[in-house]
């Protein structure tokens, strides 16, 4: 099975859906943040391993606690995944913290700051140009 085959894409989607459901509804670990979502899943073509990218809404401590809670519940999550998804092998899951949403928010904030500073500079230039024009018209 090729890495980007239709079968692998379907398996990735099904594992993503079921992992999200398990993490949101069934795990009661207080370390796992309530706003934890599975962003992406990549199951290896041989179905032995799975990388799951998760996003956590919160500070760095909440992210670290959530990863720790998910790693401690890994056996339960894998067993539930085996019951829900009919695969020849249930993959070993590796949780990876996804920083892309936080990165995007940070970049948007920086872009907005640059736009505001450009607008301020344009206003200051406009004010000084109009003052110079007023001074020339007075002479």
JSON list of C-alpha atoms in Angstrom, two decimals:
[
{"chain": "A", "resi": 1, "resn": "UNK", "atom": "CA", "xyz": [0.00, 0.00, 0.00]},
{"chain": "A", "resi": 2, "resn": "UNK", "atom": "CA", "xyz": [1.45, 3.36, -1.03]},
{"chain": "A", "resi": 3, "resn": "UNK", "atom": "CA", "xyz": [1.66, 6.17, 1.48]},
{"chain": "A", "resi": 4, "resn": "UNK", "atom": "CA", "xyz": [-0.85, 8.43, -0.28]},
{"chain": "A", "resi": 5, "resn": "UNK", "atom": "CA", "xyz": [-3.23, 5.72, -1.45]},
{"chain": "A", "resi": 6, "resn": "UNK", "atom": "CA", "xyz": [-6.97, 6.08, -1.09]},
{"chain": "A", "resi": 7, "resn": "UNK", "atom": "CA", "xyz": [-7.03, 3.25, 1.44]},
{"chain": "A", "resi": 8, "resn": "UNK", "atom": "CA", "xyz": [-4.41, 4.94, 3.62]},
{"chain": "A", "resi": 9, "resn": "UNK", "atom": "CA", "xyz": [-6.27, 8.26, 3.39]},
{"chain": "A", "resi": 10, "resn": "UNK", "atom": "CA", "xyz": [-9.49, 6.57, 4.55]},
{"chain": "A", "resi": 11, "resn": "UNK", "atom": "CA", "xyz": [-7.70, 4.85, 7.42]},
{"chain": "A", "resi": 12, "resn": "UNK", "atom": "CA", "xyz": [-6.15, 8.17, 8.49]},
{"chain": "A", "resi": 13, "resn": "UNK", "atom": "CA", "xyz": [-9.57, 9.83, 8.47]},
{"chain": "A", "resi": 14, "resn": "UNK", "atom": "CA", "xyz": [-11.22, 7.03, 10.44]},
{"chain": "A", "resi": 15, "resn": "UNK", "atom": "CA", "xyz": [-8.44, 6.91, 13.04]},
{"chain": "A", "resi": 16, "resn": "UNK", "atom": "CA", "xyz": [-8.60, 10.72, 13.36]},
{"chain": "A", "resi": 17, "resn": "UNK", "atom": "CA", "xyz": [-12.35, 10.63, 13.96]},
{"chain": "A", "resi": 18, "resn": "UNK", "atom": "CA", "xyz": [-12.18, 7.83, 16.51]},
{"chain": "A", "resi": 19, "resn": "UNK", "atom": "CA", "xyz": [-9.17, 9.27, 18.38]},
{"chain": "A", "resi": 20, "resn": "UNK", "atom": "CA", "xyz": [-10.96, 12.60, 18.68]},
{"chain": "A", "resi": 21, "resn": "UNK", "atom": "CA", "xyz": [-14.05, 10.87, 20.01]},
{"chain": "A", "resi": 22, "resn": "UNK", "atom": "CA", "xyz": [-12.06, 8.81, 22.54]},
{"chain": "A", "resi": 23, "resn": "UNK", "atom": "CA", "xyz": [-10.05, 11.78, 23.81]},
{"chain": "A", "resi": 24, "resn": "UNK", "atom": "CA", "xyz": [-13.03, 14.13, 24.07]},
{"chain": "A", "resi": 25, "resn": "UNK", "atom": "CA", "xyz": [-15.63, 11.79, 25.55]},
{"chain": "A", "resi": 26, "resn": "UNK", "atom": "CA", "xyz": [-14.06, 8.81, 27.26]},
{"chain": "A", "resi": 27, "resn": "UNK", "atom": "CA", "xyz": [-10.83, 9.86, 28.96]},
{"chain": "A", "resi": 28, "resn": "UNK", "atom": "CA", "xyz": [-11.44, 11.33, 32.40]},
{"chain": "A", "resi": 29, "resn": "UNK", "atom": "CA", "xyz": [-7.84, 12.25, 33.25]},
{"chain": "A", "resi": 30, "resn": "UNK", "atom": "CA", "xyz": [-7.82, 15.75, 34.82]},
{"chain": "A", "resi": 31, "resn": "UNK", "atom": "CA", "xyz": [-4.41, 16.47, 33.26]},
{"chain": "A", "resi": 32, "resn": "UNK", "atom": "CA", "xyz": [-5.92, 16.47, 29.78]},
{"chain": "A", "resi": 33, "resn": "UNK", "atom": "CA", "xyz": [-7.18, 19.95, 28.89]},
{"chain": "A", "resi": 34, "resn": "UNK", "atom": "CA", "xyz": [-10.86, 20.16, 27.94]},
{"chain": "A", "resi": 35, "resn": "UNK", "atom": "CA", "xyz": [-10.01, 21.98, 24.70]},
{"chain": "A", "resi": 36, "resn": "UNK", "atom": "CA", "xyz": [-7.79, 19.27, 23.24]},
{"chain": "A", "resi": 37, "resn": "UNK", "atom": "CA", "xyz": [-8.31, 18.35, 19.61]},
{"chain": "A", "resi": 38, "resn": "UNK", "atom": "CA", "xyz": [-6.68, 15.93, 17.22]},
{"chain": "A", "resi": 39, "resn": "UNK", "atom": "CA", "xyz": [-5.50, 18.00, 14.26]},
{"chain": "A", "resi": 40, "resn": "UNK", "atom": "CA", "xyz": [-4.03, 15.34, 12.02]},
{"chain": "A", "resi": 41, "resn": "UNK", "atom": "CA", "xyz": [-3.21, 11.64, 11.99]},
{"chain": "A", "resi": 42, "resn": "UNK", "atom": "CA", "xyz": [-0.70, 9.76, 9.87]},
{"chain": "A", "resi": 43, "resn": "UNK", "atom": "CA", "xyz": [-0.88, 5.97, 9.98]},
{"chain": "A", "resi": 44, "resn": "UNK", "atom": "CA", "xyz": [2.08, 4.14, 8.47]},
{"chain": "A", "resi": 45, "resn": "UNK", "atom": "CA", "xyz": [1.28, 2.04, 5.40]},
{"chain": "A", "resi": 46, "resn": "UNK", "atom": "CA", "xyz": [2.08, -1.17, 7.33]},
{"chain": "A", "resi": 47, "resn": "UNK", "atom": "CA", "xyz": [-0.39, -0.11, 10.10]},
{"chain": "A", "resi": 48, "resn": "UNK", "atom": "CA", "xyz": [2.27, -0.55, 12.79]},
{"chain": "A", "resi": 49, "resn": "UNK", "atom": "CA", "xyz": [2.69, 3.07, 13.87]},
{"chain": "A", "resi": 50, "resn": "UNK", "atom": "CA", "xyz": [0.57, 6.19, 14.01]},
{"chain": "A", "resi": 51, "resn": "UNK", "atom": "CA", "xyz": [1.53, 9.80, 14.58]},
{"chain": "A", "resi": 52, "resn": "UNK", "atom": "CA", "xyz": [-1.27, 11.93, 16.01]},
{"chain": "A", "resi": 53, "resn": "UNK", "atom": "CA", "xyz": [-0.84, 15.71, 16.10]},
{"chain": "A", "resi": 54, "resn": "UNK", "atom": "CA", "xyz": [-2.84, 17.32, 18.88]},
{"chain": "A", "resi": 55, "resn": "UNK", "atom": "CA", "xyz": [-3.62, 20.94, 19.61]},
{"chain": "A", "resi": 56, "resn": "UNK", "atom": "CA", "xyz": [-4.26, 22.20, 23.13]},
{"chain": "A", "resi": 57, "resn": "UNK", "atom": "CA", "xyz": [-5.87, 25.52, 23.96]},
{"chain": "A", "resi": 58, "resn": "UNK", "atom": "CA", "xyz": [-3.91, 26.82, 26.94]},
{"chain": "A", "resi": 59, "resn": "UNK", "atom": "CA", "xyz": [-0.46, 27.70, 28.17]},
{"chain": "A", "resi": 60, "resn": "UNK", "atom": "CA", "xyz": [2.68, 25.59, 27.95]},
{"chain": "A", "resi": 61, "resn": "UNK", "atom": "CA", "xyz": [1.96, 23.90, 31.27]},
{"chain": "A", "resi": 62, "resn": "UNK", "atom": "CA", "xyz": [-1.47, 22.77, 30.02]},
{"chain": "A", "resi": 63, "resn": "UNK", "atom": "CA", "xyz": [0.17, 21.39, 26.86]},
{"chain": "A", "resi": 64, "resn": "UNK", "atom": "CA", "xyz": [2.78, 19.47, 28.86]},
{"chain": "A", "resi": 65, "resn": "UNK", "atom": "CA", "xyz": [0.14, 18.10, 31.27]},
{"chain": "A", "resi": 66, "resn": "UNK", "atom": "CA", "xyz": [-2.09, 17.05, 28.38]},
{"chain": "A", "resi": 67, "resn": "UNK", "atom": "CA", "xyz": [0.75, 15.19, 26.65]},
{"chain": "A", "resi": 68, "resn": "UNK", "atom": "CA", "xyz": [1.61, 13.48, 29.94]},
{"chain": "A", "resi": 69, "resn": "UNK", "atom": "CA", "xyz": [-2.03, 12.47, 30.48]},
{"chain": "A", "resi": 70, "resn": "UNK", "atom": "CA", "xyz": [-2.37, 11.12, 26.94]},
{"chain": "A", "resi": 71, "resn": "UNK", "atom": "CA", "xyz": [0.83, 9.11, 27.26]},
{"chain": "A", "resi": 72, "resn": "UNK", "atom": "CA", "xyz": [-0.37, 7.57, 30.51]},
{"chain": "A", "resi": 73, "resn": "UNK", "atom": "CA", "xyz": [-3.73, 6.66, 28.92]},
{"chain": "A", "resi": 74, "resn": "UNK", "atom": "CA", "xyz": [-2.09, 5.26, 25.78]},
{"chain": "A", "resi": 75, "resn": "UNK", "atom": "CA", "xyz": [-3.01, 1.64, 26.54]},
{"chain": "A", "resi": 76, "resn": "UNK", "atom": "CA", "xyz": [-6.67, 2.50, 27.07]},
{"chain": "A", "resi": 77, "resn": "UNK", "atom": "CA", "xyz": [-6.77, 4.68, 23.94]},
{"chain": "A", "resi": 78, "resn": "UNK", "atom": "CA", "xyz": [-5.20, 1.94, 21.83]},
{"chain": "A", "resi": 79, "resn": "UNK", "atom": "CA", "xyz": [-7.60, -0.70, 23.17]},
{"chain": "A", "resi": 80, "resn": "UNK", "atom": "CA", "xyz": [-10.62, 1.53, 22.43]},
{"chain": "A", "resi": 81, "resn": "UNK", "atom": "CA", "xyz": [-9.25, 2.25, 18.95]},
{"chain": "A", "resi": 82, "resn": "UNK", "atom": "CA", "xyz": [-8.87, -1.50, 18.32]},
{"chain": "A", "resi": 83, "resn": "UNK", "atom": "CA", "xyz": [-12.52, -2.06, 19.29]},
{"chain": "A", "resi": 84, "resn": "UNK", "atom": "CA", "xyz": [-13.82, 0.77, 17.11]},
{"chain": "A", "resi": 85, "resn": "UNK", "atom": "CA", "xyz": [-11.67, 0.48, 13.98]},
{"chain": "A", "resi": 86, "resn": "UNK", "atom": "CA", "xyz": [-11.41, -2.92, 12.35]},
{"chain": "A", "resi": 87, "resn": "UNK", "atom": "CA", "xyz": [-7.77, -3.11, 11.27]},
{"chain": "A", "resi": 88, "resn": "UNK", "atom": "CA", "xyz": [-5.41, -6.03, 10.95]},
{"chain": "A", "resi": 89, "resn": "UNK", "atom": "CA", "xyz": [-2.99, -4.33, 13.34]},
{"chain": "A", "resi": 90, "resn": "UNK", "atom": "CA", "xyz": [-3.79, -1.61, 15.84]},
{"chain": "A", "resi": 91, "resn": "UNK", "atom": "CA", "xyz": [-1.02, 0.97, 15.45]},
{"chain": "A", "resi": 92, "resn": "UNK", "atom": "CA", "xyz": [1.27, 2.18, 18.21]},
{"chain": "A", "resi": 93, "resn": "UNK", "atom": "CA", "xyz": [0.25, 5.81, 18.75]},
{"chain": "A", "resi": 94, "resn": "UNK", "atom": "CA", "xyz": [2.71, 8.67, 19.19]},
{"chain": "A", "resi": 95, "resn": "UNK", "atom": "CA", "xyz": [1.22, 11.98, 20.27]},
{"chain": "A", "resi": 96, "resn": "UNK", "atom": "CA", "xyz": [2.92, 15.09, 18.92]},
{"chain": "A", "resi": 97, "resn": "UNK", "atom": "CA", "xyz": [2.05, 18.62, 20.02]},
{"chain": "A", "resi": 98, "resn": "UNK", "atom": "CA", "xyz": [0.92, 20.68, 17.03]},
{"chain": "A", "resi": 99, "resn": "UNK", "atom": "CA", "xyz": [2.06, 24.30, 17.23]},
{"chain": "A", "resi": 100, "resn": "UNK", "atom": "CA", "xyz": [0.67, 25.41, 13.86]},
{"chain": "A", "resi": 101, "resn": "UNK", "atom": "CA", "xyz": [-2.46, 27.11, 15.25]},
{"chain": "A", "resi": 102, "resn": "UNK", "atom": "CA", "xyz": [-0.45, 29.02, 17.85]},
{"chain": "A", "resi": 103, "resn": "UNK", "atom": "CA", "xyz": [2.10, 29.93, 15.16]},
{"chain": "A", "resi": 104, "resn": "UNK", "atom": "CA", "xyz": [-0.66, 31.23, 12.88]},
{"chain": "A", "resi": 105, "resn": "UNK", "atom": "CA", "xyz": [-2.18, 33.36, 15.64]},
{"chain": "A", "resi": 106, "resn": "UNK", "atom": "CA", "xyz": [1.26, 34.74, 16.47]},
{"chain": "A", "resi": 107, "resn": "UNK", "atom": "CA", "xyz": [1.96, 35.61, 12.82]},
{"chain": "A", "resi": 108, "resn": "UNK", "atom": "CA", "xyz": [-1.44, 37.30, 12.46]},
{"chain": "A", "resi": 109, "resn": "UNK", "atom": "CA", "xyz": [-0.71, 39.42, 15.53]},
{"chain": "A", "resi": 110, "resn": "UNK", "atom": "CA", "xyz": [2.69, 40.43, 14.10]},
{"chain": "A", "resi": 111, "resn": "UNK", "atom": "CA", "xyz": [1.16, 41.31, 10.71]},
{"chain": "A", "resi": 112, "resn": "UNK", "atom": "CA", "xyz": [-1.46, 43.47, 12.43]},
{"chain": "A", "resi": 113, "resn": "UNK", "atom": "CA", "xyz": [1.25, 45.26, 14.41]},
{"chain": "A", "resi": 114, "resn": "UNK", "atom": "CA", "xyz": [3.19, 46.01, 11.20]},
{"chain": "A", "resi": 115, "resn": "UNK", "atom": "CA", "xyz": [0.05, 47.31, 9.49]},
{"chain": "A", "resi": 116, "resn": "UNK", "atom": "CA", "xyz": [-0.72, 49.57, 12.45]},
{"chain": "A", "resi": 117, "resn": "UNK", "atom": "CA", "xyz": [2.83, 50.94, 12.53]},
{"chain": "A", "resi": 118, "resn": "UNK", "atom": "CA", "xyz": [2.70, 51.59, 8.75]},
{"chain": "A", "resi": 119, "resn": "UNK", "atom": "CA", "xyz": [-0.60, 53.44, 9.16]},
{"chain": "A", "resi": 120, "resn": "UNK", "atom": "CA", "xyz": [0.89, 55.52, 11.99]},
{"chain": "A", "resi": 121, "resn": "UNK", "atom": "CA", "xyz": [3.93, 56.34, 9.86]},
{"chain": "A", "resi": 122, "resn": "UNK", "atom": "CA", "xyz": [1.68, 57.31, 6.93]},
{"chain": "A", "resi": 123, "resn": "UNK", "atom": "CA", "xyz": [-0.39, 59.55, 9.19]},
{"chain": "A", "resi": 124, "resn": "UNK", "atom": "CA", "xyz": [2.72, 61.20, 10.59]},
{"chain": "A", "resi": 125, "resn": "UNK", "atom": "CA", "xyz": [4.07, 61.77, 7.06]},
{"chain": "A", "resi": 126, "resn": "UNK", "atom": "CA", "xyz": [0.70, 63.12, 5.99]},
{"chain": "A", "resi": 127, "resn": "UNK", "atom": "CA", "xyz": [0.57, 65.50, 8.95]},
{"chain": "A", "resi": 128, "resn": "UNK", "atom": "CA", "xyz": [4.10, 66.78, 8.34]},
{"chain": "A", "resi": 129, "resn": "UNK", "atom": "CA", "xyz": [3.46, 67.14, 4.59]},
{"chain": "A", "resi": 130, "resn": "UNK", "atom": "CA", "xyz": [0.25, 69.07, 5.20]},
{"chain": "A", "resi": 131, "resn": "UNK", "atom": "CA", "xyz": [2.05, 71.27, 7.74]},
{"chain": "A", "resi": 132, "resn": "UNK", "atom": "CA", "xyz": [4.81, 71.96, 5.18]},
{"chain": "A", "resi": 133, "resn": "UNK", "atom": "CA", "xyz": [2.18, 72.70, 2.52]},
{"chain": "A", "resi": 134, "resn": "UNK", "atom": "CA", "xyz": [0.39, 75.06, 4.90]},
{"chain": "A", "resi": 135, "resn": "UNK", "atom": "CA", "xyz": [3.68, 76.82, 5.66]},
{"chain": "A", "resi": 136, "resn": "UNK", "atom": "CA", "xyz": [4.40, 77.26, 1.93]},
{"chain": "A", "resi": 137, "resn": "UNK", "atom": "CA", "xyz": [0.91, 78.62, 1.26]},
{"chain": "A", "resi": 138, "resn": "UNK", "atom": "CA", "xyz": [1.32, 81.15, 4.07]},
{"chain": "A", "resi": 139, "resn": "UNK", "atom": "CA", "xyz": [4.46, 82.58, 2.48]}
]
